[in-house]
Amino acid sequence: MINKVIAALSCSSFLCFTVFRQLNVFAIDFNTTLPELNTFITGEWAWINIDVPLTYSQQIGSKQQGGFADFVQPIIKRNILGWQNATINLACRLEYVDWNVGRFNETDENIGDELWSIMPGLSFRPRPQTVLRANYRIQSQKDLLVNPPSRTAAIQFATRPFA
């Protein structure tokens, strides 16, 4: 668990004072490899509590939660274009975040502000420290009042060198 205190300085022409706010983060991480298939699975879930002043509107969430799960399945592992033991993988990432966990005080209705996405993809790992990845992201996002979700899709390309 991470527990942090955030300080904010507020000043007027006559008076300065410091307000302390608290942030608590609790996260669980998981990773494993399925031995028979050599499938790599990694995931994380986090719960966040923020000390939001009572004078703020309910659209500023004091509780948040979310996480992801990544599934990576090697399909080809051999010498490719001069790289020894290069790997081509199928991948899928699932994501969810609720930016404002809770219910409205006045109506007891659920507060929306949620997002989920699914990203199937293909990655090339020429060496253990480098990944080139292409994803197709499908995303759905609900607003604060839980109106019908906006849905988007995108093609993403990424590279990541590891230290």
Short mmCIF file of N, CA and C in Angstrom, two decimals:
data_model
loop_
_atom_site.label_atom_id
_atom_site.label_comp_id
_atom_site.label_asym_id
_atom_site.label_seq_id
_atom_site.Cartn_x
_atom_site.Cartn_y
_atom_site.Cartn_z
N MET A 1 0.84 -1.17 0.00
CA MET A 1 0.00 0.00 0.00
C MET A 1 0.89 1.23 0.00
N ILE A 2 0.49 2.19 -0.78
CA ILE A 2 1.20 3.46 -0.82
C ILE A 2 0.32 4.49 -0.16
N ASN A 3 0.87 5.23 0.76
CA ASN A 3 0.11 6.26 1.46
C ASN A 3 0.90 7.55 1.34
N LYS A 4 0.33 8.53 0.69
CA LYS A 4 1.03 9.79 0.48
C LYS A 4 0.17 10.93 0.97
N VAL A 5 0.79 11.94 1.44
CA VAL A 5 0.08 13.15 1.83
C VAL A 5 0.45 14.24 0.83
N ILE A 6 -0.57 14.87 0.28
CA ILE A 6 -0.36 15.91 -0.72
C ILE A 6 -0.65 17.26 -0.07
N ALA A 7 0.25 18.19 -0.20
CA ALA A 7 0.06 19.51 0.39
C ALA A 7 -0.25 20.51 -0.71
N ALA A 8 -1.19 21.39 -0.44
CA ALA A 8 -1.51 22.46 -1.38
C ALA A 8 -1.40 23.78 -0.64
N LEU A 9 -0.78 24.74 -1.25
CA LEU A 9 -0.61 26.06 -0.64
C LEU A 9 -1.64 27.00 -1.22
N SER A 10 -2.39 27.65 -0.35
CA SER A 10 -3.41 28.59 -0.79
C SER A 10 -3.07 29.95 -0.21
N CYS A 11 -3.03 30.97 -1.03
CA CYS A 11 -2.65 32.30 -0.57
C CYS A 11 -3.63 33.36 -1.07
N SER A 12 -3.90 34.30 -0.22
CA SER A 12 -4.60 35.51 -0.64
C SER A 12 -3.66 36.67 -0.31
N SER A 13 -4.09 37.88 -0.52
CA SER A 13 -3.20 39.01 -0.26
C SER A 13 -2.92 39.19 1.23
N PHE A 14 -3.74 38.61 2.10
CA PHE A 14 -3.55 38.80 3.54
C PHE A 14 -3.14 37.54 4.29
N LEU A 15 -3.42 36.33 3.71
CA LEU A 15 -3.27 35.12 4.48
C LEU A 15 -2.77 33.98 3.60
N CYS A 16 -1.82 33.22 4.10
CA CYS A 16 -1.36 32.01 3.43
C CYS A 16 -1.53 30.84 4.39
N PHE A 17 -2.02 29.71 3.88
CA PHE A 17 -2.11 28.52 4.70
C PHE A 17 -1.89 27.30 3.83
N THR A 18 -1.52 26.19 4.46
CA THR A 18 -1.26 24.95 3.76
C THR A 18 -2.37 23.96 4.11
N VAL A 19 -2.90 23.30 3.09
CA VAL A 19 -3.93 22.29 3.27
C VAL A 19 -3.31 20.94 2.91
N PHE A 20 -3.46 19.97 3.80
CA PHE A 20 -2.93 18.64 3.55
C PHE A 20 -4.05 17.71 3.11
N ARG A 21 -3.82 17.00 2.05
CA ARG A 21 -4.77 16.01 1.53
C ARG A 21 -4.08 14.66 1.51
N GLN A 22 -4.85 13.59 1.62
CA GLN A 22 -4.27 12.26 1.68
C GLN A 22 -4.65 11.46 0.44
N LEU A 23 -3.71 10.65 -0.04
CA LEU A 23 -3.90 9.77 -1.18
C LEU A 23 -3.48 8.37 -0.76
N ASN A 24 -4.36 7.39 -0.90
CA ASN A 24 -4.04 5.99 -0.60
C ASN A 24 -4.19 5.17 -1.88
N VAL A 25 -3.17 4.39 -2.19
CA VAL A 25 -3.19 3.53 -3.37
C VAL A 25 -2.87 2.11 -2.91
N PHE A 26 -3.71 1.17 -3.29
CA PHE A 26 -3.46 -0.23 -3.02
C PHE A 26 -3.52 -0.96 -4.35
N ALA A 27 -2.46 -1.68 -4.70
CA ALA A 27 -2.40 -2.35 -6.00
C ALA A 27 -1.92 -3.78 -5.85
N ILE A 28 -2.45 -4.63 -6.71
CA ILE A 28 -2.04 -6.04 -6.77
C ILE A 28 -1.51 -6.29 -8.18
N ASP A 29 -0.32 -6.85 -8.27
CA ASP A 29 0.29 -7.21 -9.55
C ASP A 29 0.39 -8.72 -9.64
N PHE A 30 0.28 -9.24 -10.86
CA PHE A 30 0.35 -10.68 -11.08
C PHE A 30 1.04 -10.93 -12.41
N ASN A 31 1.91 -11.93 -12.45
CA ASN A 31 2.42 -12.40 -13.74
C ASN A 31 2.82 -13.86 -13.62
N THR A 32 2.63 -14.57 -14.71
CA THR A 32 2.97 -15.98 -14.76
C THR A 32 3.15 -16.38 -16.22
N THR A 33 3.72 -17.55 -16.43
CA THR A 33 3.84 -18.14 -17.76
C THR A 33 3.24 -19.54 -17.70
N LEU A 34 2.30 -19.82 -18.60
CA LEU A 34 1.72 -21.15 -18.67
C LEU A 34 2.75 -22.09 -19.30
N PRO A 35 3.18 -23.12 -18.59
CA PRO A 35 4.31 -23.93 -19.06
C PRO A 35 4.07 -24.68 -20.38
N GLU A 36 2.91 -25.23 -20.60
CA GLU A 36 2.67 -26.02 -21.81
C GLU A 36 2.64 -25.16 -23.07
N LEU A 37 1.99 -24.01 -22.98
CA LEU A 37 1.82 -23.15 -24.15
C LEU A 37 2.84 -22.02 -24.22
N ASN A 38 3.54 -21.77 -23.13
CA ASN A 38 4.49 -20.67 -23.02
C ASN A 38 3.79 -19.31 -23.13
N THR A 39 2.53 -19.26 -22.71
CA THR A 39 1.75 -18.02 -22.72
C THR A 39 2.13 -17.19 -21.51
N PHE A 40 2.45 -15.92 -21.74
CA PHE A 40 2.80 -15.01 -20.65
C PHE A 40 1.57 -14.20 -20.28
N ILE A 41 1.22 -14.19 -19.00
CA ILE A 41 0.05 -13.45 -18.51
C ILE A 41 0.53 -12.48 -17.43
N THR A 42 0.14 -11.23 -17.57
CA THR A 42 0.47 -10.24 -16.55
C THR A 42 -0.76 -9.36 -16.32
N GLY A 43 -0.89 -8.87 -15.10
CA GLY A 43 -2.04 -8.04 -14.80
C GLY A 43 -1.81 -7.20 -13.56
N GLU A 44 -2.70 -6.24 -13.39
CA GLU A 44 -2.64 -5.36 -12.23
C GLU A 44 -4.03 -4.83 -11.96
N TRP A 45 -4.37 -4.68 -10.69
CA TRP A 45 -5.60 -4.02 -10.28
C TRP A 45 -5.25 -3.05 -9.17
N ALA A 46 -5.81 -1.85 -9.20
CA ALA A 46 -5.50 -0.84 -8.19
C ALA A 46 -6.77 -0.20 -7.68
N TRP A 47 -6.76 0.12 -6.39
CA TRP A 47 -7.83 0.86 -5.74
C TRP A 47 -7.22 2.14 -5.20
N ILE A 48 -7.88 3.26 -5.43
CA ILE A 48 -7.33 4.57 -5.04
C ILE A 48 -8.39 5.32 -4.25
N ASN A 49 -7.99 5.87 -3.12
CA ASN A 49 -8.85 6.75 -2.32
C ASN A 49 -8.16 8.09 -2.20
N ILE A 50 -8.89 9.15 -2.49
CA ILE A 50 -8.34 10.50 -2.48
C ILE A 50 -9.17 11.35 -1.52
N ASP A 51 -8.51 12.09 -0.68
CA ASP A 51 -9.18 12.99 0.26
C ASP A 51 -9.60 14.24 -0.50
N VAL A 52 -10.83 14.22 -1.04
CA VAL A 52 -11.37 15.34 -1.80
C VAL A 52 -12.20 16.21 -0.85
N PRO A 53 -12.04 17.52 -0.86
CA PRO A 53 -12.82 18.38 0.02
C PRO A 53 -14.33 18.19 -0.19
N LEU A 54 -15.10 18.28 0.88
CA LEU A 54 -16.55 18.12 0.81
C LEU A 54 -17.20 19.20 -0.04
N THR A 55 -16.55 20.33 -0.21
CA THR A 55 -17.11 21.43 -0.99
C THR A 55 -17.00 21.18 -2.50
N TYR A 56 -16.24 20.18 -2.93
CA TYR A 56 -16.12 19.88 -4.36
C TYR A 56 -17.35 19.11 -4.82
N SER A 57 -17.68 19.23 -6.10
CA SER A 57 -18.83 18.50 -6.64
C SER A 57 -18.50 17.01 -6.72
N GLN A 58 -19.54 16.20 -6.86
CA GLN A 58 -19.36 14.75 -6.89
C GLN A 58 -18.69 14.26 -8.17
N GLN A 59 -18.54 15.15 -9.15
CA GLN A 59 -17.86 14.69 -10.36
C GLN A 59 -16.35 14.56 -10.14
N ILE A 60 -15.83 15.07 -9.03
CA ILE A 60 -14.43 14.85 -8.65
C ILE A 60 -14.41 13.61 -7.77
N GLY A 61 -14.00 12.48 -8.33
CA GLY A 61 -14.10 11.21 -7.64
C GLY A 61 -13.11 11.04 -6.51
N SER A 62 -13.60 10.59 -5.36
CA SER A 62 -12.72 10.32 -4.22
C SER A 62 -12.27 8.85 -4.20
N LYS A 63 -12.96 8.01 -4.98
CA LYS A 63 -12.56 6.59 -5.08
C LYS A 63 -12.46 6.23 -6.55
N GLN A 64 -11.37 5.56 -6.90
CA GLN A 64 -11.15 5.10 -8.26
C GLN A 64 -10.64 3.67 -8.21
N GLN A 65 -10.87 2.93 -9.28
CA GLN A 65 -10.32 1.59 -9.38
C GLN A 65 -10.14 1.22 -10.83
N GLY A 66 -9.23 0.32 -11.09
CA GLY A 66 -9.03 -0.13 -12.46
C GLY A 66 -7.85 -1.05 -12.58
N GLY A 67 -7.72 -1.63 -13.75
CA GLY A 67 -6.61 -2.55 -13.97
C GLY A 67 -6.56 -3.03 -15.39
N PHE A 68 -5.65 -3.97 -15.61
CA PHE A 68 -5.46 -4.54 -16.94
C PHE A 68 -5.00 -5.99 -16.81
N ALA A 69 -5.18 -6.73 -17.89
CA ALA A 69 -4.62 -8.08 -18.03
C ALA A 69 -4.04 -8.17 -19.43
N ASP A 70 -2.82 -8.65 -19.52
CA ASP A 70 -2.12 -8.82 -20.80
C ASP A 70 -1.87 -10.31 -21.03
N PHE A 71 -2.19 -10.79 -22.22
CA PHE A 71 -1.93 -12.17 -22.61
C PHE A 71 -1.04 -12.13 -23.85
N VAL A 72 0.11 -12.78 -23.78
CA VAL A 72 1.05 -12.79 -24.91
C VAL A 72 1.39 -14.24 -25.23
N GLN A 73 1.10 -14.64 -26.47
CA GLN A 73 1.33 -16.02 -26.92
C GLN A 73 2.36 -16.03 -28.05
N PRO A 74 3.57 -16.59 -27.79
CA PRO A 74 4.55 -16.70 -28.88
C PRO A 74 4.04 -17.67 -29.95
N ILE A 75 4.16 -17.25 -31.22
CA ILE A 75 3.74 -18.14 -32.30
C ILE A 75 4.91 -18.57 -33.19
N ILE A 76 5.95 -17.73 -33.26
CA ILE A 76 7.15 -18.08 -34.03
C ILE A 76 8.36 -17.65 -33.22
N LYS A 77 9.31 -18.58 -33.06
CA LYS A 77 10.57 -18.24 -32.39
C LYS A 77 11.70 -18.90 -33.18
N ARG A 78 12.47 -18.05 -33.87
CA ARG A 78 13.58 -18.55 -34.70
C ARG A 78 14.42 -17.36 -35.14
N ASN A 79 15.44 -17.60 -35.94
CA ASN A 79 16.24 -16.51 -36.50
C ASN A 79 15.43 -15.80 -37.58
N ILE A 80 15.26 -14.48 -37.41
CA ILE A 80 14.50 -13.69 -38.36
C ILE A 80 15.32 -12.45 -38.72
N LEU A 81 15.58 -12.26 -40.01
CA LEU A 81 16.31 -11.09 -40.52
C LEU A 81 17.62 -10.84 -39.78
N GLY A 82 18.31 -11.91 -39.45
CA GLY A 82 19.61 -11.79 -38.79
C GLY A 82 19.56 -11.75 -37.27
N TRP A 83 18.40 -11.65 -36.68
CA TRP A 83 18.28 -11.68 -35.22
C TRP A 83 18.09 -13.12 -34.77
N GLN A 84 18.91 -13.54 -33.84
CA GLN A 84 18.80 -14.90 -33.32
C GLN A 84 17.69 -14.97 -32.28
N ASN A 85 16.92 -16.04 -32.33
CA ASN A 85 15.82 -16.28 -31.38
C ASN A 85 14.81 -15.13 -31.34
N ALA A 86 14.55 -14.50 -32.47
CA ALA A 86 13.52 -13.47 -32.53
C ALA A 86 12.16 -14.13 -32.37
N THR A 87 11.19 -13.38 -31.85
CA THR A 87 9.88 -13.95 -31.57
C THR A 87 8.77 -13.08 -32.15
N ILE A 88 7.78 -13.74 -32.73
CA ILE A 88 6.55 -13.07 -33.14
C ILE A 88 5.45 -13.58 -32.22
N ASN A 89 4.69 -12.64 -31.63
CA ASN A 89 3.68 -12.98 -30.63
C ASN A 89 2.31 -12.48 -31.02
N LEU A 90 1.29 -13.23 -30.62
CA LEU A 90 -0.08 -12.73 -30.61
C LEU A 90 -0.32 -12.17 -29.22
N ALA A 91 -1.02 -11.07 -29.13
CA ALA A 91 -1.23 -10.45 -27.82
C ALA A 91 -2.67 -9.97 -27.71
N CYS A 92 -3.13 -9.86 -26.46
CA CYS A 92 -4.43 -9.27 -26.19
C CYS A 92 -4.35 -8.59 -24.83
N ARG A 93 -4.79 -7.35 -24.77
CA ARG A 93 -4.80 -6.59 -23.52
C ARG A 93 -6.24 -6.18 -23.21
N LEU A 94 -6.66 -6.41 -21.99
CA LEU A 94 -7.98 -6.01 -21.50
C LEU A 94 -7.77 -4.94 -20.45
N GLU A 95 -8.53 -3.83 -20.53
CA GLU A 95 -8.37 -2.73 -19.58
C GLU A 95 -9.73 -2.28 -19.07
N TYR A 96 -9.75 -1.83 -17.82
CA TYR A 96 -10.96 -1.26 -17.24
C TYR A 96 -10.54 -0.22 -16.21
N VAL A 97 -11.25 0.92 -16.19
CA VAL A 97 -11.02 1.92 -15.14
C VAL A 97 -12.34 2.61 -14.82
N ASP A 98 -12.59 2.78 -13.54
CA ASP A 98 -13.74 3.54 -13.05
C ASP A 98 -13.16 4.75 -12.35
N TRP A 99 -13.28 5.92 -12.98
CA TRP A 99 -12.67 7.15 -12.46
C TRP A 99 -13.42 7.71 -11.27
N ASN A 100 -14.63 7.21 -11.01
CA ASN A 100 -15.45 7.77 -9.94
C ASN A 100 -16.36 6.68 -9.38
N VAL A 101 -15.84 5.86 -8.49
CA VAL A 101 -16.61 4.76 -7.88
C VAL A 101 -17.61 5.35 -6.91
N GLY A 102 -18.86 4.93 -7.01
CA GLY A 102 -19.84 5.37 -6.03
C GLY A 102 -21.18 5.71 -6.66
N ARG A 103 -22.03 6.33 -5.83
CA ARG A 103 -23.37 6.69 -6.22
C ARG A 103 -23.60 8.16 -5.90
N PHE A 104 -24.49 8.80 -6.67
CA PHE A 104 -24.83 10.19 -6.40
C PHE A 104 -25.58 10.28 -5.07
N ASN A 105 -25.25 11.29 -4.26
CA ASN A 105 -25.90 11.47 -2.96
C ASN A 105 -27.39 11.72 -3.10
N GLU A 106 -27.79 12.52 -4.07
CA GLU A 106 -29.18 12.94 -4.20
C GLU A 106 -30.10 11.85 -4.73
N THR A 107 -29.63 11.06 -5.68
CA THR A 107 -30.50 10.09 -6.38
C THR A 107 -30.15 8.64 -6.12
N ASP A 108 -29.03 8.38 -5.49
CA ASP A 108 -28.52 7.02 -5.25
C ASP A 108 -28.29 6.27 -6.56
N GLU A 109 -28.15 6.99 -7.68
CA GLU A 109 -27.83 6.39 -8.97
C GLU A 109 -26.32 6.22 -9.09
N ASN A 110 -25.91 5.23 -9.87
CA ASN A 110 -24.48 4.98 -10.08
C ASN A 110 -23.83 6.17 -10.77
N ILE A 111 -22.63 6.54 -10.30
CA ILE A 111 -21.83 7.55 -10.98
C ILE A 111 -21.06 6.84 -12.08
N GLY A 112 -21.15 7.33 -13.29
CA GLY A 112 -20.49 6.68 -14.43
C GLY A 112 -19.00 6.95 -14.45
N ASP A 113 -18.53 7.51 -15.52
CA ASP A 113 -17.12 7.85 -15.70
C ASP A 113 -16.25 6.59 -15.73
N GLU A 114 -16.63 5.65 -16.60
CA GLU A 114 -15.93 4.36 -16.72
C GLU A 114 -15.41 4.18 -18.14
N LEU A 115 -14.36 3.40 -18.26
CA LEU A 115 -13.76 3.11 -19.56
C LEU A 115 -13.32 1.65 -19.58
N TRP A 116 -13.56 0.96 -20.66
CA TRP A 116 -12.98 -0.36 -20.87
C TRP A 116 -12.46 -0.44 -22.30
N SER A 117 -11.47 -1.30 -22.50
CA SER A 117 -10.95 -1.49 -23.85
C SER A 117 -10.40 -2.90 -24.00
N ILE A 118 -10.40 -3.34 -25.25
CA ILE A 118 -9.82 -4.62 -25.65
C ILE A 118 -8.85 -4.30 -26.78
N MET A 119 -7.63 -4.82 -26.68
CA MET A 119 -6.61 -4.53 -27.70
C MET A 119 -5.94 -5.81 -28.17
N PRO A 120 -6.46 -6.46 -29.22
CA PRO A 120 -5.70 -7.55 -29.81
C PRO A 120 -4.53 -6.96 -30.59
N GLY A 121 -3.44 -7.71 -30.67
CA GLY A 121 -2.28 -7.17 -31.36
C GLY A 121 -1.30 -8.23 -31.79
N LEU A 122 -0.30 -7.77 -32.50
CA LEU A 122 0.78 -8.61 -32.99
C LEU A 122 2.08 -7.90 -32.63
N SER A 123 3.03 -8.64 -32.05
CA SER A 123 4.29 -8.01 -31.68
C SER A 123 5.48 -8.79 -32.24
N PHE A 124 6.56 -8.06 -32.46
CA PHE A 124 7.82 -8.65 -32.92
C PHE A 124 8.88 -8.27 -31.90
N ARG A 125 9.56 -9.28 -31.38
CA ARG A 125 10.62 -9.07 -30.40
C ARG A 125 11.92 -9.60 -31.02
N PRO A 126 12.69 -8.68 -31.67
CA PRO A 126 13.93 -9.13 -32.32
C PRO A 126 14.99 -9.58 -31.33
N ARG A 127 14.95 -9.01 -30.14
CA ARG A 127 15.85 -9.41 -29.06
C ARG A 127 15.10 -9.17 -27.75
N PRO A 128 15.53 -9.74 -26.65
CA PRO A 128 14.75 -9.64 -25.40
C PRO A 128 14.49 -8.22 -24.91
N GLN A 129 15.32 -7.25 -25.29
CA GLN A 129 15.16 -5.88 -24.79
C GLN A 129 14.34 -4.96 -25.70
N THR A 130 13.80 -5.47 -26.81
CA THR A 130 13.10 -4.60 -27.75
C THR A 130 11.79 -5.25 -28.22
N VAL A 131 10.75 -4.43 -28.29
CA VAL A 131 9.45 -4.91 -28.79
C VAL A 131 8.89 -3.90 -29.78
N LEU A 132 8.42 -4.39 -30.91
CA LEU A 132 7.65 -3.60 -31.88
C LEU A 132 6.24 -4.19 -31.86
N ARG A 133 5.22 -3.35 -31.68
CA ARG A 133 3.87 -3.90 -31.50
C ARG A 133 2.85 -3.09 -32.29
N ALA A 134 1.89 -3.79 -32.88
CA ALA A 134 0.75 -3.17 -33.56
C ALA A 134 -0.51 -3.70 -32.89
N ASN A 135 -1.40 -2.79 -32.49
CA ASN A 135 -2.64 -3.15 -31.81
C ASN A 135 -3.83 -2.56 -32.54
N TYR A 136 -4.97 -3.21 -32.36
CA TYR A 136 -6.24 -2.65 -32.77
C TYR A 136 -7.03 -2.43 -31.49
N ARG A 137 -7.24 -1.20 -31.10
CA ARG A 137 -7.88 -0.86 -29.82
C ARG A 137 -9.37 -0.61 -30.03
N ILE A 138 -10.19 -1.32 -29.27
CA ILE A 138 -11.64 -1.12 -29.24
C ILE A 138 -11.96 -0.59 -27.85
N GLN A 139 -12.61 0.56 -27.78
CA GLN A 139 -12.80 1.23 -26.49
C GLN A 139 -14.23 1.71 -26.33
N SER A 140 -14.73 1.62 -25.10
CA SER A 140 -16.05 2.12 -24.76
C SER A 140 -15.92 2.96 -23.50
N GLN A 141 -16.51 4.16 -23.51
CA GLN A 141 -16.38 5.05 -22.36
C GLN A 141 -17.73 5.67 -22.03
N LYS A 142 -18.12 5.54 -20.75
CA LYS A 142 -19.37 6.15 -20.25
C LYS A 142 -19.04 7.44 -19.53
N ASP A 143 -19.89 8.43 -19.69
CA ASP A 143 -19.68 9.70 -19.01
C ASP A 143 -20.21 9.62 -17.57
N LEU A 144 -20.13 10.72 -16.87
CA LEU A 144 -20.51 10.82 -15.47
C LEU A 144 -21.95 10.39 -15.21
N LEU A 145 -22.85 10.72 -16.14
CA LEU A 145 -24.28 10.45 -15.96
C LEU A 145 -24.72 9.12 -16.56
N VAL A 146 -23.78 8.29 -16.97
CA VAL A 146 -24.03 6.96 -17.54
C VAL A 146 -24.90 7.03 -18.79
N ASN A 147 -24.68 8.05 -19.62
CA ASN A 147 -25.33 8.12 -20.92
C ASN A 147 -24.79 6.99 -21.78
N PRO A 148 -25.43 6.68 -22.91
CA PRO A 148 -24.88 5.62 -23.77
C PRO A 148 -23.40 5.87 -24.06
N PRO A 149 -22.60 4.82 -24.04
CA PRO A 149 -21.15 5.01 -24.15
C PRO A 149 -20.70 5.49 -25.52
N SER A 150 -19.60 6.23 -25.51
CA SER A 150 -18.94 6.57 -26.78
C SER A 150 -18.02 5.41 -27.10
N ARG A 151 -18.02 5.00 -28.33
CA ARG A 151 -17.20 3.86 -28.74
C ARG A 151 -16.23 4.31 -29.82
N THR A 152 -15.00 3.92 -29.63
CA THR A 152 -13.97 4.29 -30.60
C THR A 152 -13.12 3.07 -30.91
N ALA A 153 -12.42 3.16 -32.00
CA ALA A 153 -11.46 2.12 -32.39
C ALA A 153 -10.27 2.82 -33.02
N ALA A 154 -9.11 2.22 -32.85
CA ALA A 154 -7.89 2.82 -33.39
C ALA A 154 -6.85 1.75 -33.64
N ILE A 155 -5.98 2.04 -34.58
CA ILE A 155 -4.81 1.19 -34.80
C ILE A 155 -3.63 1.90 -34.16
N GLN A 156 -2.88 1.18 -33.33
CA GLN A 156 -1.74 1.76 -32.62
C GLN A 156 -0.47 1.01 -32.99
N PHE A 157 0.61 1.76 -33.13
CA PHE A 157 1.94 1.18 -33.33
C PHE A 157 2.84 1.68 -32.21
N ALA A 158 3.65 0.80 -31.67
CA ALA A 158 4.52 1.19 -30.57
C ALA A 158 5.83 0.42 -30.64
N THR A 159 6.85 1.03 -30.11
CA THR A 159 8.14 0.36 -29.92
C THR A 159 8.60 0.62 -28.51
N ARG A 160 9.25 -0.35 -27.94
CA ARG A 160 9.71 -0.16 -26.57
C ARG A 160 11.05 -0.87 -26.38
N PRO A 161 12.09 -0.10 -26.14
CA PRO A 161 13.36 -0.70 -25.74
C PRO A 161 13.40 -0.83 -24.22
N PHE A 162 13.88 -1.94 -23.73
CA PHE A 162 13.99 -2.16 -22.30
C PHE A 162 15.45 -1.98 -21.88
N ALA A 163 15.65 -1.47 -20.69
CA ALA A 163 17.02 -1.27 -20.18
C ALA A 163 17.56 -2.54 -19.59
#
